[in-house]
Coordinates of C-alpha atoms in Angstrom, one line a residue:
X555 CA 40.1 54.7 -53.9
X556 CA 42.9 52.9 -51.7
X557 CA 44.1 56.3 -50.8
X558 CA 40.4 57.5 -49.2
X559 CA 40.5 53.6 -47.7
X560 CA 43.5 54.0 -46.1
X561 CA 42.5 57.6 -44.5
X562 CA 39.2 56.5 -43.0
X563 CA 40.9 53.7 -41.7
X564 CA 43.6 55.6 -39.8
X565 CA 41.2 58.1 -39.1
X566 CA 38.6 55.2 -37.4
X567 CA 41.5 53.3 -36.2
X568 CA 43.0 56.2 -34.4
X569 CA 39.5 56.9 -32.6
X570 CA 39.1 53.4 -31.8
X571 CA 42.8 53.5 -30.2
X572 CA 42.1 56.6 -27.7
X573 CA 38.6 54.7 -26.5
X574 CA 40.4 51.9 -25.8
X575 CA 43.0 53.7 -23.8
X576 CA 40.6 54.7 -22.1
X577 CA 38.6 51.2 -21.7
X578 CA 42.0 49.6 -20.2
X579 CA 41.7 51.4 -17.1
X580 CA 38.3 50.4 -16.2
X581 CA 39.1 46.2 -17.9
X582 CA 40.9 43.5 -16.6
X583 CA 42.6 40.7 -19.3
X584 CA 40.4 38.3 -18.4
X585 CA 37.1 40.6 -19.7
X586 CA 39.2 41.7 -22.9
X587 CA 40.0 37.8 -23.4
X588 CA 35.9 37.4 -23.4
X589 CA 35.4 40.4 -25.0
X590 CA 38.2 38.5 -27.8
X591 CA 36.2 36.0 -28.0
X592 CA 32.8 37.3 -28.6
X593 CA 34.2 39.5 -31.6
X594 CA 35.4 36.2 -33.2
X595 CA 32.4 34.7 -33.1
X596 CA 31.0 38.0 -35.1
X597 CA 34.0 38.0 -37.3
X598 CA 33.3 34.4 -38.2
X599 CA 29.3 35.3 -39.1
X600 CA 30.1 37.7 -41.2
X601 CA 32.7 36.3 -42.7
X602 CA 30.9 32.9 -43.8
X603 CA 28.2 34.3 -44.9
X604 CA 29.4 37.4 -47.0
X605 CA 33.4 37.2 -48.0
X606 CA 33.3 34.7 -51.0
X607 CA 30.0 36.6 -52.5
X608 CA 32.2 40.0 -52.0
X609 CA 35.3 38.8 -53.6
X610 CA 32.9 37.2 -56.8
X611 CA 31.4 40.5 -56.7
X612 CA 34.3 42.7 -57.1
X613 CA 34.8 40.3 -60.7
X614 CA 31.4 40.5 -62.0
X615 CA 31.5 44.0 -63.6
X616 CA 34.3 42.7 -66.1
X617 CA 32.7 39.0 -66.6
X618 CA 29.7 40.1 -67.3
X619 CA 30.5 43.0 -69.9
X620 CA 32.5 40.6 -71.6
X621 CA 29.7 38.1 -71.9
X622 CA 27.5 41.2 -73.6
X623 CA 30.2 42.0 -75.8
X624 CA 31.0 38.3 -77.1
X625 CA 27.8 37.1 -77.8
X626 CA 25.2 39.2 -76.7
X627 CA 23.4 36.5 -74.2
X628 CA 22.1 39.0 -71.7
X629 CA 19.7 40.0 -74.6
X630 CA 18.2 43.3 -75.3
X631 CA 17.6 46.1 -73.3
X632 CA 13.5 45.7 -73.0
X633 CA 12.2 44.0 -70.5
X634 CA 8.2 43.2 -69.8
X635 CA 6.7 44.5 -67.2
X636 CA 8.1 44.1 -63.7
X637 CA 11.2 43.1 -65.0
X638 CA 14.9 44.9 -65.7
X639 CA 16.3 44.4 -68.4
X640 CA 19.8 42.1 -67.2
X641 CA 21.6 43.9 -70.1
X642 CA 21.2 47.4 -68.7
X643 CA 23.1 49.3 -66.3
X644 CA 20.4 49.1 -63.9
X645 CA 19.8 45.2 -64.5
X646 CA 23.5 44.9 -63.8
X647 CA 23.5 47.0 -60.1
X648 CA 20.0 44.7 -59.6
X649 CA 21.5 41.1 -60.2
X650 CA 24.5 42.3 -57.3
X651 CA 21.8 43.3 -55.1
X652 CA 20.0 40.1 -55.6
X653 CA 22.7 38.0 -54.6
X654 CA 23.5 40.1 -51.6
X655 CA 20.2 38.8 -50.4
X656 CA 21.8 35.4 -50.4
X657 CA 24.5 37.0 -47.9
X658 CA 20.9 37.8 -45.8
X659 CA 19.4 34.5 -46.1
X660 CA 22.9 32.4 -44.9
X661 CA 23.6 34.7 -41.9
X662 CA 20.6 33.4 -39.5
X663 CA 21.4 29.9 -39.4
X664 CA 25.0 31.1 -39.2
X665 CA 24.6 33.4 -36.1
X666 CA 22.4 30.6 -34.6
X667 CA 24.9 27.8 -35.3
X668 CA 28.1 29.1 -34.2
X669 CA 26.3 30.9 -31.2
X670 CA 24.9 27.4 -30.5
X671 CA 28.4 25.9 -31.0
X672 CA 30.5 28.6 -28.8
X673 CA 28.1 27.6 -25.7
X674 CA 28.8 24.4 -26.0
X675 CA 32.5 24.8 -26.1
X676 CA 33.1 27.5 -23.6
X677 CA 35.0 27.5 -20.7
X678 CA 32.7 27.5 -17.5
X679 CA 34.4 30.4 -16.3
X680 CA 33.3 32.3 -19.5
X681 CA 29.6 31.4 -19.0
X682 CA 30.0 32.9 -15.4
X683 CA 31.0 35.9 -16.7
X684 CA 28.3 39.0 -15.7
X685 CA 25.6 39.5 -18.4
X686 CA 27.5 37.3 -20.9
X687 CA 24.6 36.0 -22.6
X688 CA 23.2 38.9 -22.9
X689 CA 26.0 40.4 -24.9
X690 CA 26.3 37.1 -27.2
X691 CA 22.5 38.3 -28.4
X692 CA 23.2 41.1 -29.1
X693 CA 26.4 40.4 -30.7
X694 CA 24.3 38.6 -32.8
X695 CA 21.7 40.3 -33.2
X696 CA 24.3 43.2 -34.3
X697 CA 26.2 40.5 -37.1
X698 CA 22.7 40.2 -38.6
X699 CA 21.7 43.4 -38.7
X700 CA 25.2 44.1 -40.1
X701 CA 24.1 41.7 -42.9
X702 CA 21.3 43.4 -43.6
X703 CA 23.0 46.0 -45.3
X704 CA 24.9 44.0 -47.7
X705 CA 23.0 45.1 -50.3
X706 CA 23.8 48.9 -49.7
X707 CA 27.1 47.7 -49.2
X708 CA 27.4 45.8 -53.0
X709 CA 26.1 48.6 -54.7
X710 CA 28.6 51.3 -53.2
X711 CA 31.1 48.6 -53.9
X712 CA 30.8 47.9 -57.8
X713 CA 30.0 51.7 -58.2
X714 CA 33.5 52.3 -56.3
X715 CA 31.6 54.9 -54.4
X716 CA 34.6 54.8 -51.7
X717 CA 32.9 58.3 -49.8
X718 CA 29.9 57.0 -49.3
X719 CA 31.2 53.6 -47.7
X720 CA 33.5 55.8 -45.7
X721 CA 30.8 57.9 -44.1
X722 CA 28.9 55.5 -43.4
X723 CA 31.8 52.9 -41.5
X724 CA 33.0 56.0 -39.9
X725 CA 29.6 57.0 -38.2
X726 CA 29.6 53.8 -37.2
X727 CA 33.2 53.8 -36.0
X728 CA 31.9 56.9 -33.9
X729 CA 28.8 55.7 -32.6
X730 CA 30.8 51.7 -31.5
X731 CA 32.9 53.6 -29.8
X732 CA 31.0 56.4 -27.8
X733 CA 28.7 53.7 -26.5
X734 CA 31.3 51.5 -25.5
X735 CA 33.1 53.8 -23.7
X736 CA 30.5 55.6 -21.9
X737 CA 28.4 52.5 -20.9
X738 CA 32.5 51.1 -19.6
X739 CA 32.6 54.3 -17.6
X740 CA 29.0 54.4 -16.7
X741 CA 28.9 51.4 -14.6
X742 CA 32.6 51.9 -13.1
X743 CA 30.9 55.1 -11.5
X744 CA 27.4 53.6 -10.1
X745 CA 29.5 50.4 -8.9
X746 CA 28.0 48.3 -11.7
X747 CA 29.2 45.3 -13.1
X748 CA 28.5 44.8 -16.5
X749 CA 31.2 42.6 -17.9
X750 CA 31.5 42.7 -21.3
X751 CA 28.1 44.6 -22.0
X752 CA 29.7 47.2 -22.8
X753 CA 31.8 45.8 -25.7
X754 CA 28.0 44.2 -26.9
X755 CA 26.4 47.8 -26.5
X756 CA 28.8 49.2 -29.0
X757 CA 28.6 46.6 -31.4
X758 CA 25.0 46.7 -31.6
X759 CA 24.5 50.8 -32.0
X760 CA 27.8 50.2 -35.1
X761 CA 24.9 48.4 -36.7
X762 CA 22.5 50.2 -36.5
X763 CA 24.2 53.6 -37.4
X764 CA 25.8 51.8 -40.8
X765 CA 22.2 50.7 -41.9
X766 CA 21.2 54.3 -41.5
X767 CA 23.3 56.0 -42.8
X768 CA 23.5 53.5 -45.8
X769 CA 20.0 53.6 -46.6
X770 CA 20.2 57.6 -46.1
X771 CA 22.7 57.6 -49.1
X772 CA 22.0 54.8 -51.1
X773 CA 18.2 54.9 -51.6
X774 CA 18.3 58.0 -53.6
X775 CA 21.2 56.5 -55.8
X776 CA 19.3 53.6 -56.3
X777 CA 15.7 55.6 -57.1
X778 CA 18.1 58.0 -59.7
X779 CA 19.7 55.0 -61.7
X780 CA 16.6 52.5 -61.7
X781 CA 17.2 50.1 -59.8
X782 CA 15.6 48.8 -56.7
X783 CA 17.8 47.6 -53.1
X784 CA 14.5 44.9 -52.8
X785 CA 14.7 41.5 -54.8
X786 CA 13.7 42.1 -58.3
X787 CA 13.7 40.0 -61.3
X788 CA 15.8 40.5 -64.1
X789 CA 14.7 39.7 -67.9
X790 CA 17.4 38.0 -70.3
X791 CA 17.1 36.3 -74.0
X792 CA 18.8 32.9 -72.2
X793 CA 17.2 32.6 -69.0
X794 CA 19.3 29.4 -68.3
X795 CA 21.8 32.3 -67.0
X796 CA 19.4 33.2 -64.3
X797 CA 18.0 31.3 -61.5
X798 CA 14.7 32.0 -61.1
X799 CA 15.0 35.3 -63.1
X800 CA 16.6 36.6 -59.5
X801 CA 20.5 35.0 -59.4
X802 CA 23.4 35.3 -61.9
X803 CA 24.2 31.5 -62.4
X804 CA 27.9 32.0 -63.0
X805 CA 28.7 34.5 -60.6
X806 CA 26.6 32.2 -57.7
X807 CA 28.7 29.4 -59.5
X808 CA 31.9 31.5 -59.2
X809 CA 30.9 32.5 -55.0
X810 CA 30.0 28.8 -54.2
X811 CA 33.5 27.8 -55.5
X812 CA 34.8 30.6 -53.5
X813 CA 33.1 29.8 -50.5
X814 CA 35.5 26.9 -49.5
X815 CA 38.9 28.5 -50.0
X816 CA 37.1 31.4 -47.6
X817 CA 36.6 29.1 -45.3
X818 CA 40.0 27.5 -45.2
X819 CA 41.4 31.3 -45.5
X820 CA 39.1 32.0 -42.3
X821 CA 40.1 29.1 -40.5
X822 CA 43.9 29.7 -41.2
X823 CA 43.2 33.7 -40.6
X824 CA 41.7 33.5 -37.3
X825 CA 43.3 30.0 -36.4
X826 CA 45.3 31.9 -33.3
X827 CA 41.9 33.2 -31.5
X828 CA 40.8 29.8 -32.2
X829 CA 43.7 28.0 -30.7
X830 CA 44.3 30.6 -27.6
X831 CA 40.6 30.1 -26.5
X832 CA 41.2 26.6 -26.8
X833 CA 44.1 26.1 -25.0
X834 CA 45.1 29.3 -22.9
X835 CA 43.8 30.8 -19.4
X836 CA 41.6 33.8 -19.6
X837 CA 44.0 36.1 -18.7
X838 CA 47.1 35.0 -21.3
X839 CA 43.9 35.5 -23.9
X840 CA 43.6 38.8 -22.9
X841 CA 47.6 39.9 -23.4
X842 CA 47.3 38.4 -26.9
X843 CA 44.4 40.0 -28.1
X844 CA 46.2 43.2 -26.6
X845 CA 49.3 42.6 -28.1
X846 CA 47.9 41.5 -31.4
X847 CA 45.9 44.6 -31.6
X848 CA 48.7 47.0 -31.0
X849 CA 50.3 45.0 -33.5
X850 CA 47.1 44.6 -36.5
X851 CA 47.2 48.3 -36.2
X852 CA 49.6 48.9 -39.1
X853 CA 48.4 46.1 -41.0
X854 CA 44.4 47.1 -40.4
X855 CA 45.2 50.4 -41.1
X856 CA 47.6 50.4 -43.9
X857 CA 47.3 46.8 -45.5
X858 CA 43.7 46.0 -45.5
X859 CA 42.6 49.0 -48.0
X860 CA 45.2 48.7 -49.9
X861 CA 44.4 45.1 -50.7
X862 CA 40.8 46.0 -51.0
X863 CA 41.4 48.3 -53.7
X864 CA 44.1 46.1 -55.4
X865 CA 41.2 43.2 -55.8
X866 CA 39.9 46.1 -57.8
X867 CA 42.5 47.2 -59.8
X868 CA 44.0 43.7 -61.1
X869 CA 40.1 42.5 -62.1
X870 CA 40.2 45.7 -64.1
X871 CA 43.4 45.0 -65.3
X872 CA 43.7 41.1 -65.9
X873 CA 39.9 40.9 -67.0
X874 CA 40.1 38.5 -70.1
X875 CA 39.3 39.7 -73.6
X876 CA 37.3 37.1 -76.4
X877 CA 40.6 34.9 -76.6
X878 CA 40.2 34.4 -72.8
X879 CA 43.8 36.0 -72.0
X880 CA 44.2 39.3 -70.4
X881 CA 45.8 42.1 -72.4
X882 CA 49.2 42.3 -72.5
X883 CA 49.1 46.4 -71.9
X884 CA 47.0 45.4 -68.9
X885 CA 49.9 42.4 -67.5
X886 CA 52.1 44.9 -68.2
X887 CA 50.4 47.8 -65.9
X888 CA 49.3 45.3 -63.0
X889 CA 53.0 44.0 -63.1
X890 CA 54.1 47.3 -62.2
X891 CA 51.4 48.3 -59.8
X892 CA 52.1 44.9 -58.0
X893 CA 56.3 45.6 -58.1
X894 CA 55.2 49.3 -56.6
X895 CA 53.4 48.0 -53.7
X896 CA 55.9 45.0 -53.0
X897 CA 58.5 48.2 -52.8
X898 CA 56.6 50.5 -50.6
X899 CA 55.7 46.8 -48.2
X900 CA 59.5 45.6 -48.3
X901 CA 60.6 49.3 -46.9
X902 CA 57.9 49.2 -44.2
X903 CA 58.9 45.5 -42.9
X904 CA 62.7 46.9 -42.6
X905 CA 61.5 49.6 -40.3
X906 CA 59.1 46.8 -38.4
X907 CA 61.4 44.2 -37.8
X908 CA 64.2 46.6 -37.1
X909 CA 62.3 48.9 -34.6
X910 CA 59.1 47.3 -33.0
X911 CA 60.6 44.3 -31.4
X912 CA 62.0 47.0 -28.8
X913 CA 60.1 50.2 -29.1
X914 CA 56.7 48.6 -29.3
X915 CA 56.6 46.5 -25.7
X916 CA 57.6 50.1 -23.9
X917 CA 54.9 52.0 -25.6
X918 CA 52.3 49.2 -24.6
X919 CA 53.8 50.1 -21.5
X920 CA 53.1 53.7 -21.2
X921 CA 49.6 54.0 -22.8
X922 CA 48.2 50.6 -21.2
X923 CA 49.0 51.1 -17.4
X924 CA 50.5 49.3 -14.1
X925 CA 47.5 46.6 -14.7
X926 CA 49.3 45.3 -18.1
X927 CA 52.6 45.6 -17.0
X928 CA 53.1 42.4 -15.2
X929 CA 51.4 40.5 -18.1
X930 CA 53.3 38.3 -21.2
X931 CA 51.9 41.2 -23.4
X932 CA 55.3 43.3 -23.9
X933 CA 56.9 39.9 -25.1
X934 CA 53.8 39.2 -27.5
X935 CA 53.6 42.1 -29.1
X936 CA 57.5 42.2 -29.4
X937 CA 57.4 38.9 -31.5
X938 CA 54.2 40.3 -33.2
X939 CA 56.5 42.9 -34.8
X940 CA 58.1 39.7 -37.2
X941 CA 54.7 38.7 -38.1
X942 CA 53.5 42.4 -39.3
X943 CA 55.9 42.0 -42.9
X944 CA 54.4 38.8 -43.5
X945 CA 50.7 39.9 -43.2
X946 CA 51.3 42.4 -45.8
X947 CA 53.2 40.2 -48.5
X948 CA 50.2 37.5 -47.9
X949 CA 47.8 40.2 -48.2
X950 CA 48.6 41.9 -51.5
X951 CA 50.1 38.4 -53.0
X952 CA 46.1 36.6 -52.3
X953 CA 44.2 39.6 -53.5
X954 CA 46.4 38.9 -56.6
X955 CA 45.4 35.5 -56.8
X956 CA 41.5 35.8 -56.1
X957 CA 40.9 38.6 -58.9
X958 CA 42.8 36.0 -61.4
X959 CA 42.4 32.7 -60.4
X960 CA 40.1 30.7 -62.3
X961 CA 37.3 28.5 -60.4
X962 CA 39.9 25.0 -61.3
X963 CA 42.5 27.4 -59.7
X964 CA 40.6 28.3 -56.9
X965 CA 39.8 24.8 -55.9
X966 CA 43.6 24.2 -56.3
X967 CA 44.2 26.7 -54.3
X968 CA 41.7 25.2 -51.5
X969 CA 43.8 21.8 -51.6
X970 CA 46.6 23.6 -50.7
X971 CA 44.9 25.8 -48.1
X972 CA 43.7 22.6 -46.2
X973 CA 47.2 21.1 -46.4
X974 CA 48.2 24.6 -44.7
X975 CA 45.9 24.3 -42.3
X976 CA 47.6 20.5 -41.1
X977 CA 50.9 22.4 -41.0
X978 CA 49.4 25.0 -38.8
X979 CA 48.2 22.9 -36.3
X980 CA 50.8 20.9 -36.2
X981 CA 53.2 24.2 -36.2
X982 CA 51.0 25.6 -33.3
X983 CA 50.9 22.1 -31.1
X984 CA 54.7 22.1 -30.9
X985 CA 55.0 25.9 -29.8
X986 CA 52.2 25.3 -27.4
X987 CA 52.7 22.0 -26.2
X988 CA 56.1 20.9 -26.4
X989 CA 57.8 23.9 -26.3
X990 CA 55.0 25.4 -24.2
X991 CA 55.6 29.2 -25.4
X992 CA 52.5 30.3 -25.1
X993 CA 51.1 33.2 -26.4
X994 CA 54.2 34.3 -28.0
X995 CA 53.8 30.4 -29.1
X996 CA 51.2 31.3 -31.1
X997 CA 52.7 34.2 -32.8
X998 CA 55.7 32.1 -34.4
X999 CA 52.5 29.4 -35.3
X1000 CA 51.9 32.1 -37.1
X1001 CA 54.8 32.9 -38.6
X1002 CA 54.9 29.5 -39.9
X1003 CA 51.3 30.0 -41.6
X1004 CA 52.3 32.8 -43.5
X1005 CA 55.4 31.6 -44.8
X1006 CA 53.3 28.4 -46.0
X1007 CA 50.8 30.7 -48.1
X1008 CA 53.0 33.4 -49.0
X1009 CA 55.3 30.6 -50.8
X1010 CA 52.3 28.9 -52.5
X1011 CA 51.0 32.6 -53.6
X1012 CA 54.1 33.6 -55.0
X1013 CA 54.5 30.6 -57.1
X1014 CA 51.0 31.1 -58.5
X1015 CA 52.0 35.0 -59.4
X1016 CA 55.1 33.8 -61.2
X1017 CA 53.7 31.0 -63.4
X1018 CA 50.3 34.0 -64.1
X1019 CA 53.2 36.0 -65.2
X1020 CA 54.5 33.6 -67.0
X1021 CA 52.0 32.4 -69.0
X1022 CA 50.7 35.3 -70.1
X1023 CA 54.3 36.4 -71.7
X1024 CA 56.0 38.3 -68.8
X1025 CA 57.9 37.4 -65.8
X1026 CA 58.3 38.2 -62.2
X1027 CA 61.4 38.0 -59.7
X1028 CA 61.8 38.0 -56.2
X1029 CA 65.6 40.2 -56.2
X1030 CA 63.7 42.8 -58.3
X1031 CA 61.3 43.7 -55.4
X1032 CA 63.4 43.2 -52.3
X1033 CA 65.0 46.7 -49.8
X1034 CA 68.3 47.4 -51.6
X1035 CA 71.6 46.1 -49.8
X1036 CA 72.1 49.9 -48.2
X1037 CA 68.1 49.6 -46.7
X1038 CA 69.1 46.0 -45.5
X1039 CA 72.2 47.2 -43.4
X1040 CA 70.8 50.3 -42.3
X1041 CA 68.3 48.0 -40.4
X1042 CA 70.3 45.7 -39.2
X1043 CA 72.0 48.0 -37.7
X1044 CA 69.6 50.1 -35.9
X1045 CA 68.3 46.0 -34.4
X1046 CA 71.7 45.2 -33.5
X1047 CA 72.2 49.1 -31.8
X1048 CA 68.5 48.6 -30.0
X1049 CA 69.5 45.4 -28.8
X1050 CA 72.9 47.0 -26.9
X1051 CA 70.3 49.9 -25.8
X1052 CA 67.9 47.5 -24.2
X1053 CA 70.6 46.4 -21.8
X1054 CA 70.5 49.6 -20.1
X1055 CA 66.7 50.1 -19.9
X1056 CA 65.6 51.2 -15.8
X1057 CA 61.9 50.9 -16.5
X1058 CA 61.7 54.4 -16.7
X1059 CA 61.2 56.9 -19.4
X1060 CA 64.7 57.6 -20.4
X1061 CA 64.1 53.8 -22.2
X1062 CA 61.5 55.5 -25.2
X1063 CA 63.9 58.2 -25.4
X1064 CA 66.9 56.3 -25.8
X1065 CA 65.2 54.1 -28.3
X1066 CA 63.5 57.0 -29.8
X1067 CA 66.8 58.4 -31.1
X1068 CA 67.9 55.5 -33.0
X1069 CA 64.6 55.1 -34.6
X1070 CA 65.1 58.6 -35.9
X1071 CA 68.7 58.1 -36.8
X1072 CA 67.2 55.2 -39.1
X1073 CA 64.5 57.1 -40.6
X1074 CA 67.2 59.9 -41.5
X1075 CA 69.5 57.2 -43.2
X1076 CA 66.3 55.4 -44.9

């Protein structure tokens, strides 16, 4: 599964890197800071009103077996009439489609809310922007429609039906991408200006094309297995586990408990589009979210479905058995799977840390053009390169925590996110303010946020381990001594090489052979 993850998502990354090449030449920084801006606002729909129901979701398969198994509550597998039976496979796919509705039913006030809060709050110069709120609509209109899948999306999700999910986001991939680049090009050539229509456009037609093609698959999965993607009621001996015969009480229990510590997580996550918009000019907006997207490449691309699929495995692994502990075979298994990935992610940050901070500002160079150039964007994305080893180890360590955690850990763990959150604005006024830095600033602010979480999520991992008759050390999982020095030397060679940079091309080739030296010696 995390192998098919990670190729759609180099695969749809990689398209959506060659449209954007393309939509640099007809944008200016101060429509890409806009456009920034608007795509938070749909990250942060989305994001309330589905991500704690999808990481409950991805435990439910486990919890709820194990209830049948124990003491049979879920009753038997007869229902009456216009009912499933909650025991069956078919009652169990049901009660995850119900709650997606949930998802459905919190997204509207959501999209109006924040929509209604962004207006407010935005910069005059923003509002002036050509057909701006136009594209808000249909951004959200787009983040609702989005939601209206969710219950395609669940399904495919407990079923691990990984092909079907990536057909789906990949068609959509396509389909964002064609019409924002040729409504972009469109208006360039009939003297049009559209502002940041275009970037609306393409949201909107990504989904519609994931609805259809969702429906397309899923429908005749759901007809062939018994279940139905509408609202239907599920029949169980103790009906004090269901609300209203519709919602699993304990795994609603389990997302509401969720829900804050996504919040927080959100907050902290997105906290630097937050703060830039606050306290930046258009323009320094627009180099971030450049920089920062050059440098989420790896991390979207590589990171993300790895740690999807991880949530996955350790539920599977770490699900507890009648005593309420999690069997040692299975500690044993996700110990190793955990050390492997820690491996392959401590390798990765060597090559990052030693190579980017030079390599990546003169390829931003060469495939964003002259209008970039004179921007702080080299120098963000340079200092972005120390924050890429960091979103990795946070990533794998959390996706740890939230298939294991118990709800009093999870509120725990929301405490601590909130205190993380003080550090982080406090981290981000000194960079910004006092030591006015900027956007680059707002890199090390982050920088400082991940070092908070990673230290707390570490802790947590150690004492799971521990408790549960294992252990877990840091020296066991860190680049051996020769991987260390091979990359500090290629930074310290890179750093003489950069001395005799002209601007011209001669720099990436230079530069290019001690990367290639250190991938030899690696």
């Amino acid at each position: 599964g995390a192998t098919f993850l990670i190729l759609f998502q180099v695969g749809s990354r990689a398209l959506t890197f060659l449209v954007n090449q393309v939509l640099l030449r007809y944008l200016s920084p101060e429509l890409l800071g806009i456009s920034t801006q608007l795509e938070l606002y749909s990250i942060s729909v989305l994001y309330f009103a589905r991500e704690s129901l999808r990481v409950a979701l991805q435990r439910q398969h486990q919890d709820k077996n194990a209830a049948t198994v124990r003491d049979g509550r879920y009753g038997a597998t007869k229902a009456p009439s216009g009912f499933l039976a909650a025991v069956t496979s078919a009652g169990q796919s049901q009660a995850v489609v119900n709650l997606s509705y949930v998802v459905i039913v919190l997204g509207v006030p959501l999209a109006y809310g924040l929509a209604t809060l962004y207006l407010r709050n935005a910069d005059p110069s923003v509002l002036r922007a050509p057909y701006f709120q136009s594209s808000l609509n249909l951004y959200g209109f787009a983040a609702f429609f989005e939601l209206l899948t969710e219950p395609c999306f669940v399904t495919v999700q407990v079923k691990a039906l990984y092909r079907i999910r990536g057909s789906a986001e990949t068609c959509a991939t396509i389909a964002r991408c064609a019409l924002t680049c040729a409504t972009a090009i469109w208006a360039t050539k009939v003297g049009k200006d559209l502002g940041v229509l275009p970037f609306a456009v393409g949201q909107t037609g990504y989904a519609c094309v994931l609805g259809l093609v969702y429906l397309t698959k899923v429908l005749p999965l759901a007809a062939q297995d018994g279940f139905s993607l509408a609202l239907k009621p599920l029949y169980s001996r103790e009906r004090s586990l269901f609300i209203m015969s519709y919602f699993p009480r304990p795994m609603l229990a389990l997302s509401a408990n969720l829900y804050v510590q996504s919040g927080l997580k959100h907050i902290l996550t997105q906290g630097d589009s937050l703060l830039i918009a606050t306290v930046a000019s258009l323009q320094d907006q627009g180099s971030y979210a450049l920089a920062s997207n050059y440098g989420g490449l790896v991390a979207r691309m590589l990171f993300q479905p790895i740690e999807e699929s991880s949530r996955n495995v350790f539920g599977k692994l770490l699900s507890p058995d009648a005593s309420g502990k999690p069997d040692f075979k299975g500690v044993r298994a996700a110990k190793g799977y955990l050390c492997d990935i820690l491996r392959l992610y401590g390798l990765l940050s060597i090559l990052v840390a030693a190579l980017g901070p030079t390599i990546a500002p003169l390829l931003l160079r060469l495939v964003a053009g002259s209008r970039w150039s004179s921007t702080s964007a080299g120098d963000v994305l340079a200092t972005y390169c120390y924050l890429i080893p960091l979103l990795s180890l946070n990533g794998i360590t959390e996706a740890f925590i939230s298939s294991v955690a118990t709800n009093a850990e999870l509120q725990r763990q929301s405490i601590w996110m909130f205190a993380f959150s003080v550090g982080f604005a406090s981290a981000g006024y000194i960079f910004l303010r006092v030591l006015e830095w900027g956007a680059v600033g707002l890199v090390w602010t982050n920088v400082v946020n991940m070092l908070f979480r990673i230290i707390w999520s570490w802790a947590f991992i150690k004492d799971f381990f521990r408790r549960n008759g294992d252990s877990l050390q840091v020296s066991n999982n860190l680049p051996t001594a020769g991987t260390r020095l091979v990359g500090f030397a290629a930074a310290a060679i890179l750093v003489g090489v950069r001395k005799t940079f002209n601007g011209g091309f001669a720099d990436l080739v230079k530069s290019g052979g001690v990367a290639g030296g250190c991938l030899l010696l690696l």
